[in-house]
Amino acid sequence: MKETAQEVFQKDAKDYLPVFNRYKIVLDHGEGAYLWDNTGKKYLDFLGGIAVNVLGYNYKPLVDAISQQAAKLIHVSNLYYTQPQADAAAKLVELSGLGKAFFGNSGAEANEGAIKIARKYAHQISPDKSQIITAWDSFHGRTIATLTATGQPKYHEGFGPLPEGFDYVHYNDIEELENMMSDKTAAVMLETIQGEGGVYTPENDYLKKVRALCDKYGALLIFDEIQAGIGRSGKFFAYEKYGIKPDIVTLAKGLAGGVPIGAFIVTDKVAKAFKPGDHGTTFGGNPLACAAANVVLDTVPKPEFLAHVEEVGSYFKEQLQELQKKHPALITDVRGTGLILGAELNSSEHGRDIVNDCMAEGAIINCTAGNVLRFIPPLIVTKQQVDTIILTLDDVLAKYDK
């Protein structure tokens, strides 16, 4: 029997670890870019499970692939081969132009693996080559190592002592990075586009200059594309927009359209640093997750699919800029690319209220970094759905634009 929302809230309060600031709705099912709660209310979703549901909800080829694979094999462990995993790895290697792929269960695991293999590779050059440089306002995960890599001190509080060897620079500040680097730098690890930190894109050939510095000091370049990858920028990998290639790239979120999976892909040169036993996973890359990933990998890289993301993303950004002109006292900046966009508010005072008000009007959005309205919808959204979100935002912002 379906429980009421209040009954679910009470059960959650009693039994679930209270680490999430949840919104007061119980979601029940979805179709395309829409969700319904357990009262039957319909929502247009421009959060997409936090950039996960790239093909939307109830996408038949994905549902069919998961169902068919579940009837055959869900899990067998990585002591054996499965075709779905081999297929998914081959597709990622071809798409990236790198050498070898590894699957885990999440973005944090993908970034952990990237950190491990970068350190192992560097230690073969020198035992002192261990520094990993990341950016302030970055977000790389919730494990102890990826938490340390995350350049936001608020996430570090209460979890010390944290692992050594991580330093931070400001994103887009190439001089600060150059002053930080030396022959002891093992890797520079950056989000190609900062997501959780407020939707910041690279400026003034920043990433090309980072690549050059890594080459100068024999350091590896790691791109965290957990949020910005899988077509979200309008390219399958966001780094393709900036004309460079990393030594390691990490993926998760949208890779299997909603089924938990993570991956890191490395050059053949870096791959040689790992030997059997150096890394592993029980669940990572199991046939169910990889069957789902194969649907995404057969769909999102198609030129017409990525062209849709570019077209709708450009249109959405233009509409947000028009909204900024209409509410200049509230929206101070619009930034991003493709379907990872942010509208910065003049303060953090109303961010969560605006999200709640939009939700009450049947629109799901998100506020990150305290004052940035973030839009990371399913990649299948239409211009008409963009218009709906803009109209809702316009009505909601008018309440605060005084």
Coordinates of C-alpha atoms in Angstrom, one line a residue:
M1 CA 0.0 0.0 0.0
K2 CA 1.3 3.4 -1.0
E3 CA 2.2 5.5 2.1
T4 CA 1.4 9.2 2.4
A5 CA 4.2 11.7 2.1
Q6 CA 3.9 12.4 5.8
E7 CA 4.3 8.7 6.6
V8 CA 7.4 8.6 4.4
F9 CA 8.9 11.7 6.1
Q10 CA 8.3 10.2 9.6
K11 CA 9.9 6.9 8.6
D12 CA 12.9 8.7 7.1
A13 CA 13.3 10.9 10.2
K14 CA 13.3 7.8 12.4
D15 CA 15.6 5.5 10.4
Y16 CA 17.7 7.3 7.9
L17 CA 21.0 9.1 8.7
P18 CA 20.2 12.8 8.5
V19 CA 22.9 14.0 6.1
F20 CA 20.7 15.5 3.4
N21 CA 18.7 18.7 3.4
R22 CA 15.8 17.1 1.5
Y23 CA 12.8 18.9 -0.1
K24 CA 9.4 17.9 1.1
I25 CA 8.1 15.8 -1.7
V26 CA 8.1 12.0 -2.3
L27 CA 8.9 11.3 -5.9
D28 CA 7.1 8.3 -7.5
H29 CA 7.7 8.0 -11.2
G30 CA 8.9 9.8 -14.3
E31 CA 8.5 10.1 -18.1
G32 CA 10.9 12.1 -20.3
A33 CA 11.9 15.3 -18.5
Y34 CA 8.9 15.0 -16.1
L35 CA 8.5 13.6 -12.6
W36 CA 5.4 12.9 -10.5
D37 CA 5.2 12.8 -6.7
N38 CA 3.1 10.3 -4.8
T39 CA 0.2 12.7 -4.7
G40 CA 0.1 12.8 -8.5
K41 CA 1.6 16.3 -8.9
K42 CA 3.7 16.8 -12.0
Y43 CA 7.1 18.5 -12.1
L44 CA 9.4 19.6 -15.0
D45 CA 12.8 18.4 -13.9
F46 CA 15.8 20.7 -14.7
L47 CA 18.1 19.0 -12.1
G48 CA 18.1 15.5 -13.7
G49 CA 19.1 13.6 -10.6
I50 CA 22.1 16.0 -10.3
A51 CA 23.2 15.6 -13.9
V52 CA 22.6 11.8 -13.9
N53 CA 19.4 11.1 -15.9
V54 CA 20.8 12.2 -19.2
L55 CA 18.2 10.3 -21.3
G56 CA 15.3 11.3 -19.0
Y57 CA 12.9 9.0 -17.3
N58 CA 11.5 5.7 -18.6
Y59 CA 13.6 5.8 -21.7
K60 CA 12.6 2.5 -23.3
P61 CA 15.9 1.3 -24.7
L62 CA 17.5 1.9 -21.3
V63 CA 14.7 0.2 -19.4
D64 CA 14.8 -2.7 -21.9
A65 CA 18.5 -3.2 -21.6
I66 CA 18.4 -3.2 -17.8
S67 CA 15.5 -5.6 -17.7
Q68 CA 17.1 -8.0 -20.2
Q69 CA 20.4 -7.9 -18.5
A70 CA 18.9 -8.4 -15.1
A71 CA 17.2 -11.6 -16.4
K72 CA 20.6 -12.9 -17.5
L73 CA 23.3 -11.7 -15.1
I74 CA 23.3 -8.9 -12.6
H75 CA 26.6 -9.6 -11.0
V76 CA 29.5 -12.1 -11.2
S77 CA 32.5 -10.2 -9.9
N78 CA 35.6 -9.0 -11.7
L79 CA 37.3 -12.4 -11.5
Y80 CA 35.5 -13.2 -14.7
Y81 CA 34.9 -11.5 -18.1
T82 CA 31.5 -10.2 -19.3
Q83 CA 30.7 -8.8 -22.7
P84 CA 28.8 -5.7 -21.4
Q85 CA 31.9 -4.6 -19.5
A86 CA 34.3 -5.2 -22.4
D87 CA 32.0 -3.4 -24.8
A88 CA 31.6 -0.4 -22.5
A89 CA 35.4 -0.1 -21.9
A90 CA 36.1 -0.3 -25.7
K91 CA 33.6 2.5 -26.3
L92 CA 35.1 4.8 -23.7
V93 CA 38.6 4.2 -24.9
E94 CA 37.6 5.0 -28.5
L95 CA 35.6 8.1 -27.5
S96 CA 38.4 9.4 -25.3
G97 CA 41.4 8.5 -27.5
L98 CA 43.1 7.3 -24.3
G99 CA 44.3 3.8 -23.5
K100 CA 42.5 1.9 -20.7
A101 CA 39.3 2.2 -18.7
F102 CA 38.3 1.0 -15.3
F103 CA 34.9 0.9 -13.7
G104 CA 33.8 1.7 -10.2
N105 CA 30.5 2.5 -8.6
S106 CA 30.6 6.3 -8.2
G107 CA 32.3 9.5 -9.0
A108 CA 34.2 9.5 -5.8
E109 CA 35.5 6.0 -6.6
A110 CA 36.5 7.1 -10.0
N111 CA 38.5 10.1 -8.6
E112 CA 40.0 7.8 -5.9
G113 CA 41.3 5.6 -8.7
A114 CA 42.6 8.5 -10.6
I115 CA 44.5 9.8 -7.5
K116 CA 45.9 6.3 -6.8
I117 CA 47.2 5.7 -10.3
A118 CA 48.6 9.2 -10.5
R119 CA 50.6 8.7 -7.3
K120 CA 51.8 5.2 -8.4
Y121 CA 52.9 6.6 -11.7
A122 CA 54.7 9.5 -10.1
H123 CA 56.4 7.4 -7.5
Q124 CA 58.1 5.4 -10.3
I125 CA 59.8 8.6 -11.3
S126 CA 60.7 9.8 -7.8
P127 CA 59.4 8.9 -4.3
D128 CA 59.2 12.6 -3.6
K129 CA 56.9 13.3 -6.6
S130 CA 53.5 13.2 -4.8
Q131 CA 51.9 16.7 -4.8
I132 CA 48.4 16.8 -6.2
I133 CA 47.1 20.3 -7.0
T134 CA 43.4 20.9 -7.2
A135 CA 41.2 24.1 -7.3
W136 CA 39.5 26.1 -4.7
D137 CA 35.7 25.7 -4.9
S138 CA 36.1 22.3 -6.6
F139 CA 34.2 19.2 -5.7
H140 CA 35.7 15.7 -6.1
G141 CA 33.8 13.4 -3.8
R142 CA 33.0 12.4 -0.2
T143 CA 35.7 9.8 0.6
I144 CA 38.6 11.0 2.7
A145 CA 41.0 11.4 -0.2
T146 CA 38.5 13.0 -2.6
L147 CA 37.2 15.1 0.3
T148 CA 40.8 16.4 0.7
A149 CA 41.0 17.0 -3.0
T150 CA 37.9 19.1 -2.8
G151 CA 38.9 22.7 -2.4
Q152 CA 36.1 23.7 0.0
P153 CA 37.2 23.9 3.7
K154 CA 33.6 23.5 4.9
Y155 CA 33.7 19.9 3.8
H156 CA 36.9 19.2 5.6
E157 CA 35.8 20.3 9.1
G158 CA 35.7 17.5 11.6
F159 CA 37.3 14.8 9.4
G160 CA 41.0 15.4 10.2
P161 CA 43.7 14.4 10.0
L162 CA 43.3 14.5 6.2
P163 CA 45.8 12.9 3.8
E164 CA 48.9 14.9 3.0
G165 CA 50.1 16.1 -0.4
F166 CA 47.1 18.2 -1.6
D167 CA 47.4 21.9 -2.4
Y168 CA 44.9 24.3 -3.9
V169 CA 44.9 27.1 -6.4
H170 CA 42.2 29.4 -7.8
Y171 CA 40.6 28.1 -10.9
N172 CA 41.5 30.2 -14.0
D173 CA 44.6 31.7 -12.3
I174 CA 47.4 30.2 -14.3
E175 CA 50.1 32.3 -12.6
E176 CA 49.1 30.9 -9.2
L177 CA 49.3 27.4 -10.6
E178 CA 52.7 27.9 -12.1
N179 CA 54.1 29.3 -8.8
M180 CA 52.7 26.2 -7.0
M181 CA 54.1 23.6 -9.4
S182 CA 57.6 21.9 -9.3
D183 CA 59.2 18.6 -10.1
K184 CA 57.5 17.2 -7.0
T185 CA 54.1 17.7 -8.6
A186 CA 52.5 14.4 -9.4
A187 CA 49.3 15.7 -10.9
V188 CA 47.0 18.6 -11.4
M189 CA 43.3 17.6 -11.0
L190 CA 40.6 19.9 -12.2
E191 CA 37.0 19.8 -13.1
T192 CA 36.9 20.8 -16.7
I193 CA 33.8 22.9 -15.8
Q194 CA 33.3 23.5 -12.1
G195 CA 29.8 22.3 -11.2
E196 CA 29.2 22.3 -7.4
G197 CA 31.4 25.3 -7.0
G198 CA 29.1 27.5 -9.0
V199 CA 29.3 26.6 -12.7
Y200 CA 32.6 28.1 -13.8
T201 CA 34.1 27.5 -17.2
P202 CA 37.8 27.9 -18.2
E203 CA 38.8 31.2 -19.6
N204 CA 41.7 32.6 -21.8
D205 CA 43.0 29.2 -22.9
Y206 CA 43.4 28.3 -19.2
L207 CA 43.3 24.5 -19.7
K208 CA 45.8 24.6 -22.6
K209 CA 48.2 26.5 -20.3
V210 CA 47.6 24.0 -17.6
R211 CA 48.4 21.2 -20.0
A212 CA 51.7 22.9 -20.9
L213 CA 52.7 23.3 -17.3
C214 CA 52.0 19.6 -16.6
D215 CA 54.2 18.7 -19.6
K216 CA 56.9 21.0 -18.3
Y217 CA 57.0 19.5 -14.9
G218 CA 56.3 15.9 -15.9
A219 CA 53.0 16.0 -14.0
L220 CA 49.8 14.2 -15.0
L221 CA 46.7 16.2 -16.0
I222 CA 43.5 14.8 -14.5
F223 CA 40.1 16.1 -15.7
D224 CA 37.2 15.4 -13.4
E225 CA 34.2 15.2 -15.8
I226 CA 31.9 13.5 -13.3
Q227 CA 29.4 16.3 -13.9
A228 CA 30.5 18.0 -17.1
G229 CA 31.1 14.9 -19.1
I230 CA 28.7 12.5 -21.0
G231 CA 27.5 15.2 -23.5
R232 CA 26.5 17.8 -21.0
S233 CA 28.8 20.5 -22.5
G234 CA 27.6 19.7 -26.0
K235 CA 30.7 17.5 -26.6
F236 CA 30.9 14.0 -25.2
F237 CA 33.9 15.0 -23.1
A238 CA 33.9 18.7 -22.1
Y239 CA 37.7 18.9 -22.7
E240 CA 37.0 18.5 -26.4
K241 CA 35.6 22.0 -26.4
Y242 CA 39.0 23.3 -25.3
G243 CA 41.3 21.5 -27.7
I244 CA 43.3 19.5 -25.3
K245 CA 43.5 16.0 -23.9
P246 CA 44.2 14.9 -20.3
D247 CA 46.3 11.9 -19.1
I248 CA 43.4 10.8 -17.0
V249 CA 39.7 11.6 -17.1
T250 CA 37.0 10.5 -14.7
L251 CA 33.3 10.0 -15.3
A252 CA 30.2 8.9 -13.4
K253 CA 26.7 10.5 -13.0
G254 CA 25.2 10.2 -16.5
L255 CA 27.4 7.3 -17.7
A256 CA 24.7 4.7 -17.1
G257 CA 21.6 7.0 -17.2
G258 CA 20.8 6.5 -13.6
V259 CA 22.4 3.1 -12.7
P260 CA 25.3 3.7 -10.3
I261 CA 28.7 3.5 -12.1
G262 CA 31.9 5.4 -12.2
A263 CA 34.9 5.2 -14.5
F264 CA 38.4 6.5 -15.0
I265 CA 40.3 6.3 -18.3
V266 CA 44.0 6.7 -18.6
T267 CA 46.7 6.8 -21.3
D268 CA 48.5 3.6 -22.0
K269 CA 51.6 5.1 -20.5
V270 CA 49.8 5.8 -17.2
A271 CA 48.1 2.4 -17.3
K272 CA 51.4 0.6 -17.0
A273 CA 51.8 1.9 -13.4
F274 CA 49.1 -0.5 -12.2
K275 CA 49.7 -4.2 -11.8
P276 CA 47.2 -6.9 -10.7
G277 CA 46.3 -6.2 -7.1
D278 CA 47.0 -2.5 -7.1
H279 CA 43.4 -1.6 -7.5
G280 CA 40.0 -3.4 -7.5
T281 CA 36.3 -3.4 -6.9
T282 CA 33.6 -5.9 -6.1
F283 CA 30.6 -4.3 -7.8
G284 CA 32.3 -1.9 -10.2
G285 CA 31.5 -2.5 -13.9
N286 CA 29.1 -5.3 -13.3
P287 CA 27.1 -6.5 -16.2
L288 CA 23.9 -4.7 -15.2
A289 CA 25.6 -1.3 -14.8
C290 CA 27.6 -1.8 -18.1
A291 CA 24.5 -2.8 -20.0
A292 CA 22.9 0.5 -19.0
A293 CA 26.2 2.3 -19.8
N294 CA 26.3 0.8 -23.3
V295 CA 22.9 2.4 -24.1
V296 CA 24.2 5.8 -23.0
L297 CA 27.4 5.3 -25.0
D298 CA 25.5 4.3 -28.1
T299 CA 23.2 7.3 -27.8
V300 CA 24.8 10.4 -26.4
P301 CA 27.9 10.6 -28.7
K302 CA 25.8 10.7 -31.9
P303 CA 26.3 14.0 -33.7
E304 CA 22.6 14.8 -33.8
F305 CA 22.2 14.2 -30.1
L306 CA 25.1 16.5 -29.2
A307 CA 23.9 19.1 -31.7
H308 CA 20.6 19.1 -29.8
V309 CA 22.4 19.7 -26.5
E310 CA 24.3 22.6 -28.1
E311 CA 21.2 24.1 -29.6
V312 CA 18.9 23.9 -26.6
G313 CA 21.8 24.9 -24.3
S314 CA 22.5 28.0 -26.3
Y315 CA 18.9 28.9 -26.4
F316 CA 18.5 28.3 -22.6
K317 CA 21.5 30.5 -21.9
E318 CA 20.1 33.3 -24.0
Q319 CA 16.8 33.1 -22.2
L320 CA 18.6 33.2 -18.8
Q321 CA 20.5 36.3 -20.0
E322 CA 17.2 37.9 -20.9
L323 CA 15.9 37.0 -17.5
Q324 CA 19.0 38.7 -16.0
K325 CA 18.2 41.9 -17.9
K326 CA 14.6 41.7 -16.4
H327 CA 15.8 41.1 -12.9
P328 CA 19.3 42.8 -12.7
A329 CA 19.1 43.4 -9.0
L330 CA 18.7 39.7 -8.4
I331 CA 20.7 37.9 -11.1
T332 CA 24.3 39.2 -11.3
D333 CA 25.7 36.7 -13.8
V334 CA 24.8 33.9 -16.2
R335 CA 27.4 31.3 -17.1
G336 CA 28.1 27.8 -18.3
T337 CA 27.9 26.0 -21.6
G338 CA 25.6 23.3 -23.1
L339 CA 23.2 22.1 -20.5
I340 CA 25.3 22.9 -17.5
L341 CA 24.3 26.5 -16.7
G342 CA 24.2 28.7 -13.7
A343 CA 22.5 32.0 -12.8
E344 CA 24.3 33.7 -9.9
L345 CA 22.1 35.6 -7.4
N346 CA 23.2 38.8 -5.7
S347 CA 23.3 36.9 -2.3
S348 CA 22.6 33.6 -0.7
E349 CA 19.6 35.0 1.1
H350 CA 16.9 33.6 -1.2
G351 CA 18.5 30.7 -3.0
R352 CA 16.7 27.9 -1.3
D353 CA 13.4 29.9 -1.1
I354 CA 13.5 30.3 -4.9
V355 CA 14.1 26.6 -5.4
N356 CA 11.1 25.8 -3.0
D357 CA 8.9 28.3 -4.8
C358 CA 9.8 26.8 -8.2
M359 CA 9.0 23.4 -6.9
A360 CA 5.6 24.6 -5.6
E361 CA 5.0 25.7 -9.2
G362 CA 6.0 22.3 -10.6
A363 CA 9.6 23.0 -11.6
I364 CA 12.6 21.3 -10.1
I365 CA 15.9 23.3 -10.1
N366 CA 18.8 23.5 -7.7
C367 CA 20.9 26.1 -5.9
T368 CA 24.6 25.4 -5.4
A369 CA 27.4 27.3 -3.8
G370 CA 24.8 29.2 -1.7
N371 CA 23.8 31.6 -4.4
V372 CA 23.9 30.0 -7.9
L373 CA 20.8 28.6 -9.5
R374 CA 22.1 25.5 -11.3
F375 CA 20.4 23.9 -14.3
I376 CA 21.6 20.4 -15.3
P377 CA 18.5 18.8 -16.8
P378 CA 18.1 15.6 -18.8
L379 CA 19.9 16.2 -22.2
I380 CA 16.6 15.5 -24.0
V381 CA 14.9 18.7 -22.8
T382 CA 13.3 20.9 -25.5
K383 CA 13.2 24.6 -26.1
Q384 CA 9.5 24.5 -25.2
Q385 CA 10.4 23.1 -21.8
V386 CA 13.1 25.7 -21.4
D387 CA 10.4 28.3 -22.0
T388 CA 8.3 26.8 -19.2
I389 CA 11.2 26.9 -16.8
I390 CA 12.0 30.5 -17.7
L391 CA 8.3 31.6 -17.2
T392 CA 8.3 29.9 -13.8
L393 CA 11.5 31.5 -12.8
D394 CA 10.3 34.9 -14.0
D395 CA 7.2 34.6 -11.8
V396 CA 9.1 33.4 -8.8
L397 CA 11.9 36.0 -9.0
A398 CA 9.3 38.8 -9.2
K399 CA 8.4 38.0 -5.6
Y400 CA 12.0 38.9 -4.5
D401 CA 12.7 41.6 -7.0
K402 CA 11.7 44.6 -4.8

